[in-house]
Tab-separated table of N, CA and C and ligand atoms in Angstrom:
chain	number	residue	atom	x	y	z
Y	1	MET	N	-14.335	8.823	-2.766
Y	1	MET	CA	-14.986	8.296	-3.898
Y	1	MET	C	-15.863	7.142	-2.966
Y	2	ASP	N	-16.930	7.545	-3.597
Y	2	ASP	CA	-18.079	6.545	-2.706
Y	2	ASP	C	-17.979	5.194	-2.876
Y	3	ASP	N	-17.409	4.512	-4.114
Y	3	ASP	CA	-17.514	3.264	-4.222
Y	3	ASP	C	-15.995	2.745	-4.397
Y	4	CYS	N	-15.488	3.127	-3.618
Y	4	CYS	CA	-14.011	2.571	-3.672
Y	4	CYS	C	-13.365	1.701	-2.265
Y	5	LEU	N	-12.950	0.748	-2.595
Y	5	LEU	CA	-12.942	-0.212	-1.330
Y	5	LEU	C	-11.915	0.355	-0.525
Y	6	PHE	N	-11.090	1.236	-0.564
Y	6	PHE	CA	-9.999	1.264	0.295
Y	6	PHE	C	-10.251	2.597	0.851
Y	7	CYS	N	-11.244	3.487	-0.194
Y	7	CYS	CA	-11.700	4.662	0.733
Y	7	CYS	C	-12.489	4.211	1.794
Y	8	LYS	N	-13.596	3.110	1.725
Y	8	LYS	CA	-14.384	2.589	2.800
Y	8	LYS	C	-13.271	1.857	3.992
Y	9	ILE	N	-12.208	1.423	3.516
Y	9	ILE	CA	-11.224	1.021	4.719
Y	9	ILE	C	-10.618	2.312	5.476
Y	10	LEU	N	-10.384	3.483	4.719
Y	10	LEU	CA	-9.941	4.606	5.268
Y	10	LEU	C	-11.116	5.280	6.227
Y	11	ASN	N	-12.534	5.089	5.917
Y	11	ASN	CA	-13.600	5.891	6.421
Y	11	ASN	C	-14.139	4.801	7.699
Y	12	GLY	N	-13.436	3.682	7.797
Y	12	GLY	CA	-13.529	2.615	8.821
Y	12	GLY	C	-14.848	1.851	8.796
Y	13	GLU	N	-15.855	1.999	7.138
Y	13	GLU	CA	-16.850	1.272	7.002
Y	13	GLU	C	-16.384	-0.102	6.730
Y	14	ILE	N	-15.260	-0.530	6.152
Y	14	ILE	CA	-14.557	-2.114	6.043
Y	14	ILE	C	-13.614	-1.981	7.143
Y	15	PRO	N	-13.367	-2.949	7.767
Y	15	PRO	CA	-12.831	-3.102	8.884
Y	15	PRO	C	-11.056	-3.348	8.374
Y	16	SER	N	-9.957	-3.099	8.972
Y	16	SER	CA	-8.730	-3.896	8.332
Y	16	SER	C	-8.098	-3.849	9.582
Y	17	THR	N	-6.992	-4.530	9.218
Y	17	THR	CA	-5.513	-4.414	10.648
Y	17	THR	C	-4.799	-3.360	10.130
Y	18	LYS	N	-4.657	-2.466	11.001
Y	18	LYS	CA	-3.730	-1.298	10.944
Y	18	LYS	C	-2.328	-1.666	11.335
Y	19	VAL	N	-1.355	-1.213	10.216
Y	19	VAL	CA	0.018	-1.565	11.352
Y	19	VAL	C	0.857	-0.101	10.966
Y	20	PHE	N	0.303	0.975	10.362
Y	20	PHE	CA	0.818	2.241	10.641
Y	20	PHE	C	-0.418	3.174	10.039
Y	21	GLU	N	0.058	4.320	10.625
Y	21	GLU	CA	-0.919	5.752	10.051
Y	21	GLU	C	-0.078	6.683	10.566
Y	22	ASN	N	-0.216	8.181	9.692
Y	22	ASN	CA	-0.144	9.057	10.043
Y	22	ASN	C	-0.996	10.218	9.365
Y	23	GLU	N	-1.100	11.752	9.460
Y	23	GLU	CA	-2.170	12.019	8.918
Y	23	GLU	C	-2.366	11.980	7.275
Y	24	ASN	N	-1.437	11.589	6.734
Y	24	ASN	CA	-1.181	11.407	5.237
Y	24	ASN	C	-1.661	9.811	4.678
Y	25	VAL	N	-1.245	8.992	5.349
Y	25	VAL	CA	-0.901	7.942	4.950
Y	25	VAL	C	-1.501	6.764	6.047
Y	26	TYR	N	-2.211	5.567	5.503
Y	26	TYR	CA	-2.688	4.611	6.357
Y	26	TYR	C	-2.134	3.092	5.638
Y	27	ALA	N	-1.765	2.309	6.326
Y	27	ALA	CA	-1.330	1.155	6.079
Y	27	ALA	C	-1.873	-0.166	6.711
Y	28	PHE	N	-2.087	-1.158	6.179
Y	28	PHE	CA	-3.055	-2.073	6.698
Y	28	PHE	C	-2.615	-3.715	6.410
Y	29	LYS	N	-2.705	-4.746	6.861
Y	29	LYS	CA	-2.553	-6.161	6.358
Y	29	LYS	C	-3.301	-6.434	5.150
Y	30	ASP	N	-2.726	-6.943	3.981
Y	30	ASP	CA	-3.314	-7.459	3.020
Y	30	ASP	C	-4.344	-8.727	3.659
Y	31	ILE	N	-5.434	-9.108	2.931
Y	31	ILE	CA	-6.260	-9.821	3.443
Y	31	ILE	C	-5.763	-11.343	2.942
Y	32	ASN	N	-5.178	-11.254	1.705
Y	32	ASN	CA	-4.559	-12.492	1.083
Y	32	ASN	C	-3.064	-12.390	0.742
Y	33	PRO	N	-2.527	-12.467	1.876
Y	33	PRO	CA	-1.291	-12.309	1.968
Y	33	PRO	C	-0.305	-13.169	1.043
Y	34	MET	N	0.522	-12.518	0.058
Y	34	MET	CA	1.507	-13.372	-0.537
Y	34	MET	C	2.933	-13.269	-0.192
Y	35	ALA	N	3.301	-13.191	1.343
Y	35	ALA	CA	4.119	-13.430	1.693
Y	35	ALA	C	4.166	-13.589	3.302
Y	36	SER	N	4.760	-14.059	4.213
Y	36	SER	CA	4.692	-13.727	5.553
Y	36	SER	C	4.154	-12.773	6.190
Y	37	GLU	N	5.156	-11.621	5.692
Y	37	GLU	CA	4.583	-10.103	5.820
Y	37	GLU	C	4.031	-9.509	4.638
Y	38	HIS	N	2.662	-8.736	4.449
Y	38	HIS	CA	2.203	-8.210	3.417
Y	38	HIS	C	1.578	-7.208	4.014
Y	39	TYR	N	1.701	-6.045	3.525
Y	39	TYR	CA	1.136	-5.101	4.042
Y	39	TYR	C	0.713	-3.966	2.738
Y	40	LEU	N	-0.347	-3.335	2.879
Y	40	LEU	CA	-0.662	-2.217	1.844
Y	40	LEU	C	-0.651	-0.670	2.174
Y	41	PHE	N	0.396	-0.155	1.476
Y	41	PHE	CA	0.372	1.288	1.997
Y	41	PHE	C	-0.486	2.639	0.988
Y	42	ILE	N	-1.576	3.156	1.466
Y	42	ILE	CA	-2.372	3.935	1.034
Y	42	ILE	C	-2.285	5.173	1.295
Y	43	HIS	N	-2.313	6.133	0.448
Y	43	HIS	CA	-2.668	7.642	0.664
Y	43	HIS	C	-4.125	8.056	1.084
Y	44	ARG	N	-4.660	8.989	2.103
Y	44	ARG	CA	-5.841	9.195	2.478
Y	44	ARG	C	-6.329	10.086	1.418
Y	45	GLU	N	-5.615	10.396	0.108
Y	45	GLU	CA	-6.583	11.164	-0.870
Y	45	GLU	C	-6.523	9.983	-1.982
Y	46	HIS	N	-7.579	10.030	-2.573
Y	46	HIS	CA	-7.761	9.127	-3.183
Y	46	HIS	C	-7.368	9.482	-4.887
Y	47	THR	N	-6.268	8.251	-5.242
Y	47	THR	CA	-5.923	8.540	-6.670
Y	47	THR	C	-6.153	7.096	-7.308
Y	48	LYS	N	-6.138	6.798	-8.855
Y	48	LYS	CA	-6.526	5.589	-8.919
Y	48	LYS	C	-5.315	4.707	-9.158
Y	49	ASN	N	-4.346	4.941	-9.720
Y	49	ASN	CA	-2.735	4.109	-9.584
Y	49	ASN	C	-1.814	5.138	-9.511
Y	50	VAL	N	-0.733	4.453	-9.548
Y	50	VAL	CA	0.889	5.427	-9.377
Y	50	VAL	C	0.797	6.376	-10.537
Y	51	ASN	N	0.459	6.144	-11.762
Y	51	ASN	CA	0.652	7.458	-12.728
Y	51	ASN	C	-0.105	8.531	-12.200
Y	52	ASP	N	-1.502	8.137	-11.613
Y	52	ASP	CA	-2.364	9.265	-11.332
Y	52	ASP	C	-1.942	9.832	-10.228
Y	53	MET	N	-1.194	9.056	-9.234
Y	53	MET	CA	-0.491	9.777	-8.091
Y	53	MET	C	0.553	10.486	-8.383
Y	54	SER	N	1.099	10.534	-9.556
Y	54	SER	CA	2.340	11.323	-10.005
Y	54	SER	C	1.903	12.858	-10.304
Y	55	SER	N	0.644	12.988	-10.393
Y	55	SER	CA	0.492	14.307	-10.559
Y	55	SER	C	0.264	14.973	-9.440
Y	56	HIS	N	0.524	14.309	-8.290
Y	56	HIS	CA	0.476	14.997	-6.598
Y	56	HIS	C	1.816	14.128	-6.214
Y	57	PRO	N	3.284	14.916	-6.706
Y	57	PRO	CA	4.379	14.034	-6.074
Y	57	PRO	C	4.542	14.252	-4.622
Y	58	GLU	N	3.710	14.993	-3.991
Y	58	GLU	CA	4.111	15.057	-2.297
Y	58	GLU	C	3.502	13.838	-2.037
Y	59	GLN	N	2.566	13.131	-2.632
Y	59	GLN	CA	1.548	12.045	-2.264
Y	59	GLN	C	2.771	10.844	-2.192
Y	60	LEU	N	3.230	10.755	-3.247
Y	60	LEU	CA	4.445	9.711	-3.771
Y	60	LEU	C	5.337	9.752	-2.457
Y	61	ALA	N	6.178	11.003	-2.076
Y	61	ALA	CA	6.952	11.258	-0.986
Y	61	ALA	C	6.216	10.628	0.189
Y	62	GLN	N	5.029	11.169	0.375
Y	62	GLN	CA	4.802	10.770	1.884
Y	62	GLN	C	4.732	9.093	1.959
Y	63	ILE	N	4.103	8.528	1.235
Y	63	ILE	CA	4.005	6.979	1.027
Y	63	ILE	C	5.487	6.577	1.444
Y	64	PHE	N	6.247	7.139	0.556
Y	64	PHE	CA	7.340	6.399	0.737
Y	64	PHE	C	8.301	6.903	2.079
Y	65	GLN	N	8.044	7.788	2.117
Y	65	GLN	CA	8.421	8.214	3.930
Y	65	GLN	C	7.757	7.241	4.925
Y	66	ALA	N	6.528	6.890	4.546
Y	66	ALA	CA	5.794	6.172	5.748
Y	66	ALA	C	6.286	4.621	5.446
Y	67	ILE	N	6.491	4.238	4.465
Y	67	ILE	CA	7.290	2.970	4.094
Y	67	ILE	C	8.650	3.013	4.981
Y	68	SER	N	9.374	3.870	4.699
Y	68	SER	CA	10.532	3.547	5.313
Y	68	SER	C	10.851	3.872	6.697
Y	69	LEU	N	9.815	4.862	7.518
Y	69	LEU	CA	9.892	4.694	8.785
Y	69	LEU	C	9.137	3.569	9.103
Y	70	PHE	N	8.162	2.809	8.777
Y	70	PHE	CA	7.535	1.361	9.285
Y	70	PHE	C	8.902	0.155	8.859
Y	71	THR	N	9.448	0.101	7.960
Y	71	THR	CA	10.331	-0.746	7.826
Y	71	THR	C	11.416	-0.651	8.671
Y	72	GLN	N	11.767	0.746	8.866
Y	72	GLN	CA	12.869	0.807	9.921
Y	72	GLN	C	12.621	0.766	11.134
Y	73	GLU	N	11.570	0.703	11.858
Y	73	GLU	CA	10.918	-0.036	12.887
Y	73	GLU	C	10.697	-1.624	13.235
Y	74	SER	N	10.842	-2.202	11.872
Y	74	SER	CA	10.447	-3.679	12.173
Y	74	SER	C	11.858	-3.893	11.565
Y	75	SER	N	11.698	-5.482	11.606
Y	75	SER	CA	12.947	-5.984	11.085
Y	75	SER	C	12.884	-6.003	9.400
Y	76	LEU	N	11.969	-5.531	9.033
Y	76	LEU	CA	12.008	-5.430	7.675
Y	76	LEU	C	13.252	-5.326	6.634
Y	77	GLU	N	13.212	-3.691	7.163
Y	77	GLU	CA	14.467	-3.188	6.593
Y	77	GLU	C	16.033	-3.856	6.478
Y	78	GLU	N	16.406	-4.301	7.801
Y	78	GLU	CA	17.463	-5.348	7.873
Y	78	GLU	C	17.665	-6.315	7.152
Y	79	ASN	N	16.126	-7.187	7.028
Y	79	ASN	CA	16.148	-8.203	6.653
Y	79	ASN	C	15.939	-8.470	4.992
Y	80	GLY	N	15.294	-6.978	4.838
Y	80	GLY	CA	14.750	-6.716	3.085
Y	80	GLY	C	13.339	-7.244	2.807
Y	81	PHE	N	12.958	-6.204	1.906
Y	81	PHE	CA	11.207	-6.430	1.606
Y	81	PHE	C	11.536	-5.840	0.386
Y	82	ARG	N	10.469	-5.634	-0.207
Y	82	ARG	CA	10.128	-5.739	-1.589
Y	82	ARG	C	8.481	-4.493	-1.813
Y	83	VAL	N	8.655	-3.463	-2.476
Y	83	VAL	CA	7.657	-2.825	-2.530
Y	83	VAL	C	7.172	-2.853	-4.260
Y	84	VAL	N	5.942	-3.362	-4.451
Y	84	VAL	CA	5.264	-3.367	-5.897
Y	84	VAL	C	3.906	-2.746	-5.854
Y	85	THR	N	3.765	-2.281	-7.181
Y	85	THR	CA	2.427	-1.153	-7.476
Y	85	THR	C	2.175	-1.778	-8.759
Y	86	ASN	N	0.587	-2.598	-8.750
Y	86	ASN	CA	0.430	-2.836	-10.127
Y	86	ASN	C	-0.592	-1.709	-10.630
Y	87	VAL	N	-0.718	-1.786	-11.844
Y	87	VAL	CA	-1.157	-0.461	-12.890
Y	87	VAL	C	-2.085	-1.517	-13.920
Y	88	ASN	N	-3.094	-1.244	-13.590
Y	88	ASN	CA	-4.399	-1.834	-14.617
Y	88	ASN	C	-4.330	-3.236	-15.043
Y	89	ARG	N	-5.066	-3.746	-16.101
Y	89	ARG	CA	-5.102	-5.102	-16.280
Y	89	ARG	C	-4.005	-5.987	-16.457
Y	90	ASN	N	-3.018	-5.643	-17.296
Y	90	ASN	CA	-1.909	-6.509	-17.310
Y	90	ASN	C	-0.691	-6.302	-16.193
Y	91	GLY	N	-0.948	-5.163	-15.427
Y	91	GLY	CA	-0.390	-5.229	-13.984
Y	91	GLY	C	-0.768	-6.200	-12.952
Y	92	GLY	N	-2.386	-6.389	-13.305
Y	92	GLY	CA	-2.760	-6.995	-12.135
Y	92	GLY	C	-3.607	-6.330	-11.168
Y	93	GLN	N	-3.754	-4.907	-11.504
Y	93	GLN	CA	-4.539	-4.169	-10.619
Y	93	GLN	C	-6.033	-4.669	-10.403
Y	94	THR	N	-6.430	-4.823	-9.116
Y	94	THR	CA	-7.494	-5.167	-8.874
Y	94	THR	C	-8.723	-4.057	-8.314
Y	95	VAL	N	-7.985	-3.247	-7.212
Y	95	VAL	CA	-8.483	-2.201	-6.503
Y	95	VAL	C	-7.792	-0.861	-7.064
Y	96	PHE	N	-8.922	-0.064	-7.484
Y	96	PHE	CA	-8.290	1.234	-8.277
Y	96	PHE	C	-8.166	2.231	-7.168
Y	97	HIS	N	-7.993	2.145	-6.159
Y	97	HIS	CA	-7.146	3.371	-5.081
Y	97	HIS	C	-5.725	2.706	-4.922
Y	98	THR	N	-4.676	3.830	-5.619
Y	98	THR	CA	-3.156	3.534	-5.307
Y	98	THR	C	-3.117	2.851	-4.008
Y	99	HIS	N	-2.014	1.590	-4.285
Y	99	HIS	CA	-1.652	0.995	-3.143
Y	99	HIS	C	-0.368	0.592	-3.481
Y	100	PHE	N	0.628	0.814	-2.470
Y	100	PHE	CA	1.899	0.181	-2.495
Y	100	PHE	C	2.096	-1.437	-1.647
Y	101	HIS	N	2.376	-2.640	-2.373
Y	101	HIS	CA	2.353	-3.712	-1.678
Y	101	HIS	C	3.875	-3.623	-1.013
Y	102	VAL	N	3.951	-4.082	0.274
Y	102	VAL	CA	5.067	-4.022	1.019
Y	102	VAL	C	5.157	-5.511	1.523
Y	103	LEU	N	6.365	-6.115	1.136
Y	103	LEU	CA	6.376	-7.852	0.925
Y	103	LEU	C	7.642	-8.119	1.483
Y	104	GLY	N	7.517	-9.191	2.751
Y	104	GLY	CA	8.666	-9.527	3.532
Y	104	GLY	C	8.650	-10.684	4.331
Y	105	GLY	N	9.402	-10.566	5.239
Y	105	GLY	CA	9.393	-11.729	6.515
Y	105	GLY	C	9.976	-12.974	5.956
Y	106	GLU	N	10.288	-13.277	4.863
Y	106	GLU	CA	10.875	-14.409	4.193
Y	106	GLU	C	11.710	-14.107	3.016
Y	107	PRO	N	12.520	-14.841	2.635
Y	107	PRO	CA	13.024	-14.474	1.008
Y	107	PRO	C	12.274	-14.867	-0.166
Y	108	LEU	N	11.912	-13.442	-0.885
Y	108	LEU	CA	10.919	-13.550	-2.117
Y	108	LEU	C	11.319	-14.003	-3.345
Y	109	LYS	N	10.617	-14.719	-4.075
Y	109	LYS	CA	11.136	-15.084	-5.218
Y	109	LYS	C	10.622	-14.480	-6.449
Y	110	GLY	N	11.134	-14.355	-7.576
Y	110	GLY	CA	11.030	-13.509	-8.634
Y	110	GLY	C	12.031	-12.695	-8.997
Y	111	PHE	N	11.770	-11.742	-9.818
Y	111	PHE	CA	12.755	-10.476	-10.165
Y	111	PHE	C	14.000	-10.702	-9.841
Y	112	GLY	N	14.496	-12.020	-10.588
Y	112	GLY	CA	16.070	-12.140	-10.525
Y	112	GLY	C	16.560	-13.243	-9.446
Y	113	SER	N	15.564	-13.814	-8.548
Y	113	SER	CA	16.220	-14.532	-7.490
Y	113	SER	C	15.221	-15.900	-7.773
T	201	5GP	P1	-3.920	-5.314	-6.503
T	201	5GP	O1	-4.329	-6.628	-6.923
T	201	5GP	O2	-5.103	-4.326	-7.129
T	201	5GP	O3	-2.567	-4.847	-6.746
T	201	5GP	O4	-4.203	-5.419	-4.952
T	201	5GP	C1	-5.302	-5.349	-4.245
T	201	5GP	C2	-4.864	-5.962	-2.984
T	201	5GP	O5	-6.000	-5.605	-1.977
T	201	5GP	C3	-4.960	-7.545	-2.959
T	201	5GP	O6	-3.390	-8.064	-2.622
T	201	5GP	C4	-5.775	-8.111	-2.380
T	201	5GP	O7	-5.780	-9.271	-1.508
T	201	5GP	C5	-5.940	-6.780	-1.276
T	201	5GP	N1	-7.617	-6.761	-0.723
T	201	5GP	C6	-8.800	-6.891	-1.623
T	201	5GP	N2	-9.843	-6.817	-0.760
T	201	5GP	C7	-9.251	-6.459	0.639
T	201	5GP	C8	-10.319	-6.139	1.833
T	201	5GP	O8	-11.283	-6.123	1.705
T	201	5GP	N3	-9.087	-6.106	2.877
T	201	5GP	C9	-7.801	-6.281	2.830
T	201	5GP	N4	-7.007	-5.962	3.949
T	201	5GP	N5	-7.284	-5.977	1.742
T	201	5GP	C10	-7.943	-6.479	0.722
T	202	ZN	ZN1	-10.373	5.500	-2.997
């Protein structure tokens, strides 16, 4: 997608701080962290949100396998973390390339805590 911020991050046009990558998935630090650790996991194939990605279920599996590998290699899994994906206006989605926020590094507020 020509005009997609995260496609530009994927092709290196816009710099990012990589924390994980494999042939399908790329993950980088969020520029405006909402927790002491805040990463964005994206697929190299452009889709606009998780519902769109659901037409390609292998992409969902690849993303969550990447999150699993990454969090097991750090202290995130042991200490706990949260995965969030926002969809459209009421969900607060601002970048329309499917992405999964991985948040942790401290006790997270909300959703029952
Ligand atoms: P959304 O609001 O769509 O769920 O999440 C978009 C996320 O992308 C936000 O948390 C925002 O801080 C992050 N973001 C926006 N622009 C950039 C950028 O240029 N670089 C990085 N690393 N993150 C960005
Ligand atoms: Zn894109």
